[in-house]
Amino acid sequence: MDNCLFCKIARGDIPSRKVYEDDDVFAFHDINPARPVHLLVIPRRHITSLATVTEADTPVLGRILAVANQLATENGSPDGFRVIINTGRIGHQEVQHLHAHVVGGPDPVGPMLKRV
Ligand code: AMP
Ligand code: ZN
Protein backbone atom coordinates (compact mmCIF):
# COMPACT_ATOMS: atom_id res chain seq x y z
CA MET A 1 0.00 0.00 0.00
CA ASP A 2 1.84 3.04 -1.30
CA ASN A 3 -0.13 5.64 0.56
CA CYS A 4 -0.60 3.97 3.95
CA LEU A 5 1.06 5.72 6.91
CA PHE A 6 1.87 2.53 8.82
CA CYS A 7 3.12 0.73 5.68
CA LYS A 8 5.50 3.65 5.24
CA ILE A 9 6.61 3.40 8.87
CA ALA A 10 7.17 -0.37 8.56
CA ARG A 11 9.25 0.21 5.39
CA GLY A 12 11.29 2.91 7.14
CA ASP A 13 10.09 5.58 4.70
CA ILE A 14 8.70 7.58 7.63
CA PRO A 15 10.73 7.62 10.85
CA SER A 16 9.40 6.10 14.04
CA ARG A 17 10.69 5.18 17.47
CA LYS A 18 11.02 1.49 16.65
CA VAL A 19 11.10 -1.01 19.50
CA TYR A 20 10.90 -4.27 17.56
CA GLU A 21 10.84 -5.76 14.08
CA ASP A 22 10.94 -9.16 12.47
CA ASP A 23 9.83 -10.50 9.09
CA ASP A 24 6.14 -10.25 9.97
CA VAL A 25 5.70 -7.69 12.74
CA PHE A 26 6.87 -4.13 13.41
CA ALA A 27 6.43 -2.15 16.65
CA PHE A 28 7.04 1.47 17.62
CA HIS A 29 6.09 4.11 20.18
CA ASP A 30 2.78 5.88 19.62
CA ILE A 31 3.50 9.50 18.69
CA ASN A 32 0.84 10.75 21.12
CA PRO A 33 1.04 8.41 24.10
CA ALA A 34 -2.02 8.00 26.29
CA ARG A 35 -0.07 6.24 29.06
CA PRO A 36 3.61 6.07 30.10
CA VAL A 37 3.90 2.96 27.94
CA HIS A 38 2.04 3.22 24.63
CA LEU A 39 3.32 1.07 21.79
CA LEU A 40 1.79 0.14 18.46
CA VAL A 41 2.32 -3.36 17.10
CA ILE A 42 1.48 -3.84 13.43
CA PRO A 43 1.73 -6.48 10.73
CA ARG A 44 4.41 -5.55 8.21
CA ARG A 45 2.06 -6.60 5.41
CA HIS A 46 -0.90 -4.28 4.92
CA ILE A 47 -4.08 -5.46 6.63
CA THR A 48 -6.72 -2.74 6.81
CA SER A 49 -8.40 -3.76 10.06
CA LEU A 50 -9.58 -6.62 12.21
CA ALA A 51 -12.77 -6.47 10.13
CA THR A 52 -10.90 -7.50 6.97
CA VAL A 53 -8.73 -10.35 8.26
CA THR A 54 -8.90 -13.75 6.62
CA GLU A 55 -7.85 -17.20 7.75
CA ALA A 56 -4.43 -16.53 6.21
CA ASP A 57 -3.88 -13.68 8.68
CA THR A 58 -4.27 -15.76 11.84
CA PRO A 59 -0.53 -16.51 12.27
CA VAL A 60 0.44 -12.84 12.21
CA LEU A 61 -2.40 -11.97 14.58
CA GLY A 62 -0.98 -14.49 17.03
CA ARG A 63 2.49 -13.02 16.60
CA ILE A 64 1.16 -9.51 17.31
CA LEU A 65 -0.25 -10.66 20.66
CA ALA A 66 2.89 -12.58 21.62
CA VAL A 67 5.09 -9.60 20.70
CA ALA A 68 2.76 -7.29 22.66
CA ASN A 69 3.47 -9.26 25.81
CA GLN A 70 7.22 -9.32 25.21
CA LEU A 71 7.39 -5.60 24.47
CA ALA A 72 5.23 -4.52 27.39
CA THR A 73 7.54 -6.43 29.71
CA GLU A 74 10.66 -4.97 28.13
CA ASN A 75 9.41 -1.39 27.90
CA GLY A 76 8.17 -0.54 31.37
CA SER A 77 4.94 -2.46 31.93
CA PRO A 78 6.09 -5.80 33.38
CA ASP A 79 3.11 -6.28 35.68
CA GLY A 80 0.38 -6.34 33.04
CA PHE A 81 -0.81 -4.17 30.20
CA ARG A 82 -3.79 -3.61 27.95
CA VAL A 83 -4.11 -4.41 24.26
CA ILE A 84 -6.61 -2.38 22.26
CA ILE A 85 -7.45 -2.90 18.59
CA ASN A 86 -9.77 -0.15 17.43
CA THR A 87 -11.74 -1.39 14.47
CA GLY A 88 -13.72 0.52 11.88
CA ARG A 89 -15.99 3.50 12.39
CA ILE A 90 -17.66 2.25 15.56
CA GLY A 91 -14.30 1.28 17.03
CA HIS A 92 -12.91 4.75 16.21
CA GLN A 93 -10.06 3.44 14.07
CA GLU A 94 -8.19 6.43 12.65
CA VAL A 95 -5.31 4.74 10.83
CA GLN A 96 -6.50 2.17 8.30
CA HIS A 97 -3.70 -0.35 8.87
CA LEU A 98 -4.39 -2.88 11.61
CA HIS A 99 -2.56 -1.99 14.81
CA ALA A 100 -2.60 -3.19 18.40
CA HIS A 101 -2.17 -0.47 21.01
CA VAL A 102 -0.19 -1.78 23.97
CA VAL A 103 -0.71 0.52 26.93
CA GLY A 104 0.54 0.36 30.48
CA GLY A 105 3.21 1.62 32.82
CA PRO A 106 3.81 1.57 36.55
CA ASP A 107 0.18 2.34 37.45
CA PRO A 108 -3.07 0.58 36.50
CA VAL A 109 -4.59 1.97 33.31
CA GLY A 110 -8.07 2.22 34.84
CA PRO A 111 -11.47 0.82 33.96
CA MET A 112 -11.93 -0.49 30.46
CA LEU A 113 -14.49 2.02 29.15
CA LYS A 114 -16.57 4.76 30.65
CA ARG A 115 -20.12 3.45 30.98
CA VAL A 116 -22.72 5.28 28.91
P1 AMP B 1 -6.38 4.47 16.10
O1 AMP B 1 -7.30 5.57 16.54
O2 AMP B 1 -6.61 3.18 16.83
O3 AMP B 1 -6.39 4.30 14.60
O4 AMP B 1 -4.93 4.91 16.54
C1 AMP B 1 -4.00 5.51 15.71
C2 AMP B 1 -2.80 5.84 16.56
O5 AMP B 1 -1.71 6.13 15.71
C3 AMP B 1 -2.99 7.08 17.47
O6 AMP B 1 -2.82 6.69 18.84
C4 AMP B 1 -1.91 8.04 16.99
O7 AMP B 1 -1.33 8.77 18.05
C5 AMP B 1 -0.92 7.10 16.33
N1 AMP B 1 -0.09 7.70 15.30
C6 AMP B 1 -0.50 8.46 14.26
N2 AMP B 1 0.54 8.81 13.49
C7 AMP B 1 1.64 8.25 14.06
C8 AMP B 1 3.04 8.26 13.74
N3 AMP B 1 3.52 8.90 12.68
N4 AMP B 1 3.88 7.60 14.57
C9 AMP B 1 3.42 6.96 15.65
N5 AMP B 1 2.11 6.90 16.00
C10 AMP B 1 1.24 7.55 15.22
ZN1 ZN C 1 -0.66 -0.27 5.46
CSV table of N, CA, C and O and ligand atoms in Angstrom, one decimal:
chain,number,residue,atom,x,y,z
A,1,MET,N,0.9,-1.2,0.0
A,1,MET,CA,0.0,0.0,0.0
A,1,MET,C,0.9,1.2,0.0
A,1,MET,O,1.5,1.6,1.0
A,2,ASP,N,0.9,1.9,-1.1
A,2,ASP,CA,1.8,3.0,-1.3
A,2,ASP,C,1.5,4.2,-0.4
A,2,ASP,O,2.4,4.9,0.1
A,3,ASN,N,0.3,4.4,-0.1
A,3,ASN,CA,-0.1,5.6,0.6
A,3,ASN,C,-0.6,5.4,2.0
A,3,ASN,O,-1.2,6.3,2.6
A,4,CYS,N,-0.2,4.3,2.6
A,4,CYS,CA,-0.6,4.0,3.9
A,4,CYS,C,0.5,4.4,4.9
A,4,CYS,O,1.7,4.0,4.8
A,5,LEU,N,0.1,5.2,5.9
A,5,LEU,CA,1.1,5.7,6.9
A,5,LEU,C,1.9,4.6,7.6
A,5,LEU,O,3.1,4.7,7.7
A,6,PHE,N,1.2,3.6,8.1
A,6,PHE,CA,1.9,2.5,8.8
A,6,PHE,C,2.7,1.6,7.9
A,6,PHE,O,3.7,1.1,8.3
A,7,CYS,N,2.3,1.4,6.6
A,7,CYS,CA,3.1,0.7,5.7
A,7,CYS,C,4.4,1.5,5.5
A,7,CYS,O,5.5,0.9,5.5
A,8,LYS,N,4.3,2.8,5.4
A,8,LYS,CA,5.5,3.7,5.2
A,8,LYS,C,6.4,3.6,6.5
A,8,LYS,O,7.6,3.5,6.3
A,9,ILE,N,5.8,3.5,7.6
A,9,ILE,CA,6.6,3.4,8.9
A,9,ILE,C,7.3,2.0,8.9
A,9,ILE,O,8.5,1.9,9.2
A,10,ALA,N,6.6,1.0,8.5
A,10,ALA,CA,7.2,-0.4,8.6
A,10,ALA,C,8.3,-0.5,7.5
A,10,ALA,O,9.3,-1.2,7.8
A,11,ARG,N,8.2,0.2,6.4
A,11,ARG,CA,9.2,0.2,5.4
A,11,ARG,C,10.4,1.1,5.8
A,11,ARG,O,11.5,1.1,5.1
A,12,GLY,N,10.2,2.0,6.8
A,12,GLY,CA,11.3,2.9,7.1
A,12,GLY,C,11.3,4.2,6.3
A,12,GLY,O,12.2,5.0,6.4
A,13,ASP,N,10.2,4.4,5.5
A,13,ASP,CA,10.1,5.6,4.7
A,13,ASP,C,9.7,6.8,5.5
A,13,ASP,O,10.0,7.9,5.2
A,14,ILE,N,9.0,6.5,6.6
A,14,ILE,CA,8.7,7.6,7.6
A,14,ILE,C,9.3,7.1,8.9
A,14,ILE,O,9.2,6.0,9.3
A,15,PRO,N,10.1,8.0,9.6
A,15,PRO,CA,10.7,7.6,10.9
A,15,PRO,C,9.8,7.3,12.0
A,15,PRO,O,8.7,7.9,12.0
A,16,SER,N,10.2,6.4,12.8
A,16,SER,CA,9.4,6.1,14.0
A,16,SER,C,10.4,5.7,15.1
A,16,SER,O,11.6,5.4,14.9
A,17,ARG,N,9.9,5.7,16.3
A,17,ARG,CA,10.7,5.2,17.5
A,17,ARG,C,10.5,3.7,17.6
A,17,ARG,O,9.7,3.2,18.4
A,18,LYS,N,11.2,2.9,16.7
A,18,LYS,CA,11.0,1.5,16.6
A,18,LYS,C,11.5,0.8,17.9
A,18,LYS,O,12.5,1.1,18.5
A,19,VAL,N,10.7,-0.2,18.4
A,19,VAL,CA,11.1,-1.0,19.5
A,19,VAL,C,11.3,-2.5,19.1
A,19,VAL,O,11.9,-3.2,19.8
A,20,TYR,N,10.8,-2.9,17.9
A,20,TYR,CA,10.9,-4.3,17.6
A,20,TYR,C,10.6,-4.4,16.1
A,20,TYR,O,9.7,-3.7,15.5
A,21,GLU,N,11.3,-5.3,15.4
A,21,GLU,CA,10.8,-5.8,14.1
A,21,GLU,C,11.3,-7.2,13.8
A,21,GLU,O,12.4,-7.6,14.3
A,22,ASP,N,10.5,-7.9,13.0
A,22,ASP,CA,10.9,-9.2,12.5
A,22,ASP,C,10.3,-9.2,11.1
A,22,ASP,O,9.8,-8.2,10.6
A,23,ASP,N,10.3,-10.4,10.5
A,23,ASP,CA,9.8,-10.5,9.1
A,23,ASP,C,8.3,-10.1,9.0
A,23,ASP,O,7.9,-9.7,7.9
A,24,ASP,N,7.6,-10.4,10.1
A,24,ASP,CA,6.1,-10.3,10.0
A,24,ASP,C,5.6,-9.1,10.7
A,24,ASP,O,4.4,-8.6,10.5
A,25,VAL,N,6.3,-8.6,11.8
A,25,VAL,CA,5.7,-7.7,12.7
A,25,VAL,C,6.7,-6.5,12.9
A,25,VAL,O,7.9,-6.7,12.9
A,26,PHE,N,6.1,-5.3,13.2
A,26,PHE,CA,6.9,-4.1,13.4
A,26,PHE,C,6.2,-3.4,14.6
A,26,PHE,O,5.0,-3.4,14.7
A,27,ALA,N,7.0,-2.8,15.5
A,27,ALA,CA,6.4,-2.1,16.7
A,27,ALA,C,7.2,-0.9,16.9
A,27,ALA,O,8.4,-0.8,16.8
A,28,PHE,N,6.4,0.1,17.4
A,28,PHE,CA,7.0,1.5,17.6
A,28,PHE,C,6.2,2.2,18.7
A,28,PHE,O,5.1,1.8,19.0
A,29,HIS,N,6.8,3.3,19.2
A,29,HIS,CA,6.1,4.1,20.2
A,29,HIS,C,5.0,4.9,19.5
A,29,HIS,O,5.3,5.5,18.4
A,30,ASP,N,3.8,5.0,20.1
A,30,ASP,CA,2.8,5.9,19.6
A,30,ASP,C,3.3,7.3,19.7
A,30,ASP,O,3.9,7.7,20.8
A,31,ILE,N,3.0,8.1,18.7
A,31,ILE,CA,3.5,9.5,18.7
A,31,ILE,C,2.8,10.4,19.7
A,31,ILE,O,3.3,11.4,20.1
A,32,ASN,N,1.6,10.0,20.2
A,32,ASN,CA,0.8,10.7,21.1
A,32,ASN,C,0.4,9.8,22.3
A,32,ASN,O,-0.8,9.5,22.3
A,33,PRO,N,1.3,9.5,23.1
A,33,PRO,CA,1.0,8.4,24.1
A,33,PRO,C,0.0,8.8,25.1
A,33,PRO,O,-0.1,9.9,25.6
A,34,ALA,N,-0.9,7.8,25.3
A,34,ALA,CA,-2.0,8.0,26.3
A,34,ALA,C,-1.6,7.5,27.7
A,34,ALA,O,-2.3,7.9,28.7
A,35,ARG,N,-0.6,6.8,27.8
A,35,ARG,CA,-0.1,6.2,29.1
A,35,ARG,C,1.5,6.2,29.0
A,35,ARG,O,2.0,6.4,27.9
A,36,PRO,N,2.1,6.1,30.1
A,36,PRO,CA,3.6,6.1,30.1
A,36,PRO,C,4.2,5.1,29.1
A,36,PRO,O,5.2,5.3,28.5
A,37,VAL,N,3.5,3.9,29.0
A,37,VAL,CA,3.9,3.0,27.9
A,37,VAL,C,2.8,2.9,26.9
A,37,VAL,O,1.6,2.7,27.3
A,38,HIS,N,3.1,3.3,25.7
A,38,HIS,CA,2.0,3.2,24.6
A,38,HIS,C,2.7,2.9,23.3
A,38,HIS,O,3.3,3.7,22.7
A,39,LEU,N,2.7,1.6,23.0
A,39,LEU,CA,3.3,1.1,21.8
A,39,LEU,C,2.3,0.7,20.8
A,39,LEU,O,1.1,0.4,21.1
A,40,LEU,N,2.7,0.6,19.5
A,40,LEU,CA,1.8,0.1,18.5
A,40,LEU,C,2.5,-1.0,17.8
A,40,LEU,O,3.7,-1.0,17.5
A,41,VAL,N,1.8,-2.2,17.7
A,41,VAL,CA,2.3,-3.4,17.1
A,41,VAL,C,1.5,-3.6,15.8
A,41,VAL,O,0.3,-3.7,15.9
A,42,ILE,N,2.2,-3.7,14.7
A,42,ILE,CA,1.5,-3.8,13.4
A,42,ILE,C,2.0,-5.0,12.6
A,42,ILE,O,3.2,-5.4,12.7
A,43,PRO,N,1.2,-5.5,11.7
A,43,PRO,CA,1.7,-6.5,10.7
A,43,PRO,C,2.5,-5.7,9.7
A,43,PRO,O,2.1,-4.6,9.3
A,44,ARG,N,3.6,-6.2,9.3
A,44,ARG,CA,4.4,-5.5,8.2
A,44,ARG,C,3.6,-5.4,6.9
A,44,ARG,O,3.6,-4.4,6.2
A,45,ARG,N,2.9,-6.5,6.6
A,45,ARG,CA,2.1,-6.6,5.4
A,45,ARG,C,0.8,-5.8,5.7
A,45,ARG,O,0.2,-5.9,6.8
A,46,HIS,N,0.3,-5.1,4.7
A,46,HIS,CA,-0.9,-4.3,4.9
A,46,HIS,C,-2.1,-5.1,5.2
A,46,HIS,O,-2.5,-6.0,4.3
A,47,ILE,N,-2.8,-4.9,6.3
A,47,ILE,CA,-4.1,-5.5,6.6
A,47,ILE,C,-4.9,-4.2,7.1
A,47,ILE,O,-4.4,-3.5,8.0
A,48,THR,N,-6.0,-4.0,6.5
A,48,THR,CA,-6.7,-2.7,6.8
A,48,THR,C,-7.2,-2.7,8.3
A,48,THR,O,-7.0,-1.7,9.0
A,49,SER,N,-7.9,-3.8,8.7
A,49,SER,CA,-8.4,-3.8,10.1
A,49,SER,C,-8.8,-5.2,10.5
A,49,SER,O,-8.7,-6.1,9.7
A,50,LEU,N,-9.1,-5.3,11.7
A,50,LEU,CA,-9.6,-6.6,12.2
A,50,LEU,C,-10.8,-7.1,11.5
A,50,LEU,O,-11.1,-8.3,11.4
A,51,ALA,N,-11.5,-6.1,10.9
A,51,ALA,CA,-12.8,-6.5,10.1
A,51,ALA,C,-12.5,-7.0,8.8
A,51,ALA,O,-13.4,-7.5,8.1
A,52,THR,N,-11.2,-7.0,8.3
A,52,THR,CA,-10.9,-7.5,7.0
A,52,THR,C,-10.0,-8.7,7.0
A,52,THR,O,-9.5,-9.1,6.0
A,53,VAL,N,-9.7,-9.2,8.2
A,53,VAL,CA,-8.7,-10.3,8.3
A,53,VAL,C,-9.3,-11.6,7.6
A,53,VAL,O,-10.6,-11.8,7.6
A,54,THR,N,-8.5,-12.5,7.2
A,54,THR,CA,-8.9,-13.7,6.6
A,54,THR,C,-8.2,-14.8,7.4
A,54,THR,O,-7.3,-14.5,8.2
A,55,GLU,N,-8.5,-16.1,7.1
A,55,GLU,CA,-7.9,-17.2,7.8
A,55,GLU,C,-6.3,-17.1,7.6
A,55,GLU,O,-5.6,-17.5,8.5
A,56,ALA,N,-5.9,-16.6,6.5
A,56,ALA,CA,-4.4,-16.5,6.2
A,56,ALA,C,-3.7,-15.6,7.2
A,56,ALA,O,-2.5,-15.6,7.3
A,57,ASP,N,-4.5,-14.7,7.8
A,57,ASP,CA,-3.9,-13.7,8.7
A,57,ASP,C,-3.7,-14.2,10.1
A,57,ASP,O,-3.1,-13.5,10.9
A,58,THR,N,-4.3,-15.3,10.4
A,58,THR,CA,-4.3,-15.8,11.8
A,58,THR,C,-2.9,-15.9,12.4
A,58,THR,O,-2.6,-15.6,13.6
A,59,PRO,N,-1.9,-16.4,11.7
A,59,PRO,CA,-0.5,-16.5,12.3
A,59,PRO,C,0.0,-15.2,12.7
A,59,PRO,O,0.6,-15.0,13.8
A,60,VAL,N,-0.1,-14.1,11.9
A,60,VAL,CA,0.4,-12.8,12.2
A,60,VAL,C,-0.3,-12.2,13.4
A,60,VAL,O,0.2,-11.5,14.2
A,61,LEU,N,-1.6,-12.5,13.4
A,61,LEU,CA,-2.4,-12.0,14.6
A,61,LEU,C,-1.9,-12.6,15.9
A,61,LEU,O,-1.8,-11.9,16.9
A,62,GLY,N,-1.6,-13.8,15.8
A,62,GLY,CA,-1.0,-14.5,17.0
A,62,GLY,C,0.4,-13.9,17.4
A,62,GLY,O,0.7,-13.6,18.5
A,63,ARG,N,1.2,-13.6,16.4
A,63,ARG,CA,2.5,-13.0,16.6
A,63,ARG,C,2.3,-11.6,17.2
A,63,ARG,O,3.1,-11.3,18.1
A,64,ILE,N,1.4,-10.9,16.8
A,64,ILE,CA,1.2,-9.5,17.3
A,64,ILE,C,0.9,-9.6,18.8
A,64,ILE,O,1.5,-8.8,19.6
A,65,LEU,N,0.1,-10.5,19.2
A,65,LEU,CA,-0.2,-10.7,20.7
A,65,LEU,C,1.0,-11.1,21.5
A,65,LEU,O,1.2,-10.7,22.6
A,66,ALA,N,1.7,-12.1,20.9
A,66,ALA,CA,2.9,-12.6,21.6
A,66,ALA,C,3.9,-11.5,21.7
A,66,ALA,O,4.6,-11.3,22.8
A,67,VAL,N,4.1,-10.7,20.7
A,67,VAL,CA,5.1,-9.6,20.7
A,67,VAL,C,4.6,-8.5,21.7
A,67,VAL,O,5.4,-7.9,22.4
A,68,ALA,N,3.3,-8.3,21.7
A,68,ALA,CA,2.8,-7.3,22.7
A,68,ALA,C,3.2,-7.6,24.1
A,68,ALA,O,3.6,-6.7,24.8
A,69,ASN,N,3.1,-8.9,24.5
A,69,ASN,CA,3.5,-9.3,25.8
A,69,ASN,C,5.0,-9.1,26.0
A,69,ASN,O,5.4,-8.5,27.0
A,70,GLN,N,5.8,-9.5,25.1
A,70,GLN,CA,7.2,-9.3,25.2
A,70,GLN,C,7.6,-7.8,25.3
A,70,GLN,O,8.4,-7.5,26.2
A,71,LEU,N,7.0,-7.0,24.5
A,71,LEU,CA,7.4,-5.6,24.5
A,71,LEU,C,6.9,-4.8,25.7
A,71,LEU,O,7.6,-3.9,26.2
A,72,ALA,N,5.7,-5.2,26.2
A,72,ALA,CA,5.2,-4.5,27.4
A,72,ALA,C,6.2,-4.8,28.5
A,72,ALA,O,6.6,-3.9,29.3
A,73,THR,N,6.6,-6.0,28.6
A,73,THR,CA,7.5,-6.4,29.7
A,73,THR,C,8.9,-5.7,29.6
A,73,THR,O,9.4,-5.2,30.6
A,74,GLU,N,9.3,-5.6,28.4
A,74,GLU,CA,10.7,-5.0,28.1
A,74,GLU,C,10.7,-3.4,28.2
A,74,GLU,O,11.7,-2.8,28.3
A,75,ASN,N,9.5,-2.9,28.1
A,75,ASN,CA,9.4,-1.4,27.9
A,75,ASN,C,8.7,-0.7,29.0
A,75,ASN,O,8.2,0.4,28.8
A,76,GLY,N,8.6,-1.3,30.2
A,76,GLY,CA,8.2,-0.5,31.4
A,76,GLY,C,6.8,-0.9,31.9
A,76,GLY,O,6.2,-0.1,32.7
A,77,SER,N,6.2,-2.0,31.4
A,77,SER,CA,4.9,-2.5,31.9
A,77,SER,C,5.0,-4.0,32.2
A,77,SER,O,4.2,-4.7,31.7
A,78,PRO,N,5.9,-4.4,33.2
A,78,PRO,CA,6.1,-5.8,33.4
A,78,PRO,C,5.0,-6.5,34.2
A,78,PRO,O,4.9,-7.7,34.2
A,79,ASP,N,4.1,-5.7,34.8
A,79,ASP,CA,3.1,-6.3,35.7
A,79,ASP,C,1.7,-6.2,35.1
A,79,ASP,O,0.7,-6.1,35.8
A,80,GLY,N,1.7,-6.4,33.8
A,80,GLY,CA,0.4,-6.3,33.0
A,80,GLY,C,0.3,-5.1,32.1
A,80,GLY,O,1.1,-4.2,32.2
A,81,PHE,N,-0.7,-5.2,31.3
A,81,PHE,CA,-0.8,-4.2,30.2
A,81,PHE,C,-2.2,-4.4,29.6
A,81,PHE,O,-2.9,-5.3,29.9
A,82,ARG,N,-2.5,-3.5,28.7
A,82,ARG,CA,-3.8,-3.6,28.0
A,82,ARG,C,-3.5,-3.5,26.5
A,82,ARG,O,-2.7,-2.7,26.0
A,83,VAL,N,-4.2,-4.4,25.7
A,83,VAL,CA,-4.1,-4.4,24.3
A,83,VAL,C,-5.5,-3.9,23.7
A,83,VAL,O,-6.5,-4.4,24.1
A,84,ILE,N,-5.4,-2.9,22.9
A,84,ILE,CA,-6.6,-2.4,22.3
A,84,ILE,C,-6.5,-2.4,20.7
A,84,ILE,O,-5.4,-1.9,20.2
A,85,ILE,N,-7.5,-2.9,20.1
A,85,ILE,CA,-7.4,-2.9,18.6
A,85,ILE,C,-8.7,-2.2,18.1
A,85,ILE,O,-9.8,-2.8,18.1
A,86,ASN,N,-8.6,-0.9,17.9
A,86,ASN,CA,-9.8,-0.2,17.4
A,86,ASN,C,-10.1,-0.6,16.0
A,86,ASN,O,-9.2,-0.8,15.2
A,87,THR,N,-11.4,-0.8,15.7
A,87,THR,CA,-11.7,-1.4,14.5
A,87,THR,C,-12.9,-0.7,13.8
A,87,THR,O,-14.0,-0.6,14.4
A,88,GLY,N,-12.7,-0.1,12.7
A,88,GLY,CA,-13.7,0.5,11.9
A,88,GLY,C,-14.3,1.8,12.5
A,88,GLY,O,-13.7,2.3,13.5
A,89,ARG,N,-15.4,2.2,12.0
A,89,ARG,CA,-16.0,3.5,12.4
A,89,ARG,C,-16.5,3.4,13.8
A,89,ARG,O,-16.2,4.3,14.6
A,90,ILE,N,-17.1,2.4,14.2
A,90,ILE,CA,-17.7,2.3,15.6
A,90,ILE,C,-16.5,2.1,16.6
A,90,ILE,O,-16.6,2.6,17.7
A,91,GLY,N,-15.5,1.4,16.2
A,91,GLY,CA,-14.3,1.3,17.0
A,91,GLY,C,-13.4,2.5,17.0
A,91,GLY,O,-12.3,2.4,17.7
A,92,HIS,N,-13.7,3.5,16.3
A,92,HIS,CA,-12.9,4.7,16.2
A,92,HIS,C,-11.5,4.5,15.7
A,92,HIS,O,-10.5,5.0,16.3
A,93,GLN,N,-11.4,3.7,14.7
A,93,GLN,CA,-10.1,3.4,14.1
A,93,GLN,C,-9.7,4.6,13.2
A,93,GLN,O,-10.5,4.9,12.2
A,94,GLU,N,-8.6,5.3,13.4
A,94,GLU,CA,-8.2,6.4,12.7
A,94,GLU,C,-7.2,6.1,11.6
A,94,GLU,O,-7.2,6.7,10.5
A,95,VAL,N,-6.3,5.2,11.8
A,95,VAL,CA,-5.3,4.7,10.8
A,95,VAL,C,-5.8,3.4,10.3
A,95,VAL,O,-5.9,2.4,11.0
A,96,GLN,N,-5.9,3.4,8.9
A,96,GLN,CA,-6.5,2.2,8.3
A,96,GLN,C,-5.4,1.1,8.0
A,96,GLN,O,-5.3,0.6,6.8
A,97,HIS,N,-4.6,0.8,8.9
A,97,HIS,CA,-3.7,-0.3,8.9
A,97,HIS,C,-3.8,-1.0,10.3
A,97,HIS,O,-3.5,-0.3,11.2
A,98,LEU,N,-4.2,-2.2,10.3
A,98,LEU,CA,-4.4,-2.9,11.6
A,98,LEU,C,-3.2,-2.6,12.6
A,98,LEU,O,-2.1,-2.8,12.2
A,99,HIS,N,-3.6,-2.2,13.8
A,99,HIS,CA,-2.6,-2.0,14.8
A,99,HIS,C,-3.1,-2.3,16.2
A,99,HIS,O,-4.3,-2.0,16.5
A,100,ALA,N,-2.3,-2.9,17.0
A,100,ALA,CA,-2.6,-3.2,18.4
A,100,ALA,C,-1.9,-2.1,19.3
A,100,ALA,O,-0.7,-2.0,19.2
A,101,HIS,N,-2.7,-1.4,20.0
A,101,HIS,CA,-2.2,-0.5,21.0
A,101,HIS,C,-1.8,-1.3,22.2
A,101,HIS,O,-2.6,-2.2,22.7
A,102,VAL,N,-0.6,-1.1,22.7
A,102,VAL,CA,-0.2,-1.8,24.0
A,102,VAL,C,0.1,-0.7,25.0
A,102,VAL,O,1.0,0.1,24.8
A,103,VAL,N,-0.8,-0.6,26.0
A,103,VAL,CA,-0.7,0.5,26.9
A,103,VAL,C,-0.5,0.0,28.3
A,103,VAL,O,-1.0,-1.1,28.7
A,104,GLY,N,0.3,0.8,29.1
A,104,GLY,CA,0.5,0.4,30.5
A,104,GLY,C,1.5,1.3,31.1
A,104,GLY,O,1.6,2.5,30.7
A,105,GLY,N,2.3,0.8,32.1
A,105,GLY,CA,3.2,1.6,32.8
A,105,GLY,C,3.2,1.1,34.3
A,105,GLY,O,2.8,0.0,34.5
A,106,PRO,N,3.7,2.0,35.2
A,106,PRO,CA,3.8,1.6,36.6
A,106,PRO,C,2.5,1.5,37.2
A,106,PRO,O,2.3,0.8,38.2
A,107,ASP,N,1.5,2.3,36.8
A,107,ASP,CA,0.2,2.3,37.5
A,107,ASP,C,-0.9,1.7,36.6
A,107,ASP,O,-0.8,1.7,35.4
A,108,PRO,N,-2.0,1.2,37.3
A,108,PRO,CA,-3.1,0.6,36.5
A,108,PRO,C,-3.7,1.6,35.5
A,108,PRO,O,-3.8,2.8,35.8
A,109,VAL,N,-4.1,1.1,34.4
A,109,VAL,CA,-4.6,2.0,33.3
A,109,VAL,C,-6.0,2.4,33.6
A,109,VAL,O,-6.5,3.3,32.9
A,110,GLY,N,-6.7,1.8,34.5
A,110,GLY,CA,-8.1,2.2,34.8
A,110,GLY,C,-9.1,1.3,34.2
A,110,GLY,O,-8.8,0.4,33.5
A,111,PRO,N,-10.4,1.7,34.5
A,111,PRO,CA,-11.5,0.8,34.0
A,111,PRO,C,-11.5,0.8,32.4
A,111,PRO,O,-10.9,1.7,31.8
A,112,MET,N,-12.1,-0.3,31.9
A,112,MET,CA,-11.9,-0.5,30.5
A,112,MET,C,-12.6,0.6,29.6
A,112,MET,O,-11.9,1.2,28.8
A,113,LEU,N,-13.8,0.9,29.9
A,113,LEU,CA,-14.5,2.0,29.2
A,113,LEU,C,-15.4,2.8,30.1
A,113,LEU,O,-15.8,2.2,31.1
A,114,LYS,N,-15.6,4.0,29.9
A,114,LYS,CA,-16.6,4.8,30.6
A,114,LYS,C,-17.9,4.2,30.3
A,114,LYS,O,-18.2,4.1,29.1
A,115,ARG,N,-18.8,4.0,31.3
A,115,ARG,CA,-20.1,3.5,31.0
A,115,ARG,C,-21.0,4.6,30.4
A,115,ARG,O,-20.9,5.7,30.9
A,116,VAL,N,-21.9,4.2,29.5
A,116,VAL,CA,-22.7,5.3,28.9
A,116,VAL,C,-24.1,5.3,29.6
A,116,VAL,O,-24.5,4.3,30.3
B,1,AMP,P1,-6.4,4.5,16.1
B,1,AMP,O1,-7.3,5.6,16.5
B,1,AMP,O2,-6.6,3.2,16.8
B,1,AMP,O3,-6.4,4.3,14.6
B,1,AMP,O4,-4.9,4.9,16.5
B,1,AMP,C1,-4.0,5.5,15.7
B,1,AMP,C2,-2.8,5.8,16.6
B,1,AMP,O5,-1.7,6.1,15.7
B,1,AMP,C3,-3.0,7.1,17.5
B,1,AMP,O6,-2.8,6.7,18.8
B,1,AMP,C4,-1.9,8.0,17.0
B,1,AMP,O7,-1.3,8.8,18.1
B,1,AMP,C5,-0.9,7.1,16.3
B,1,AMP,N1,-0.1,7.7,15.3
B,1,AMP,C6,-0.5,8.5,14.3
B,1,AMP,N2,0.5,8.8,13.5
B,1,AMP,C7,1.6,8.3,14.1
B,1,AMP,C8,3.0,8.3,13.7
B,1,AMP,N3,3.5,8.9,12.7
B,1,AMP,N4,3.9,7.6,14.6
B,1,AMP,C9,3.4,7.0,15.7
B,1,AMP,N5,2.1,6.9,16.0
B,1,AMP,C10,1.2,7.5,15.2
B,2,ZN,ZN,-0.7,-0.3,5.5
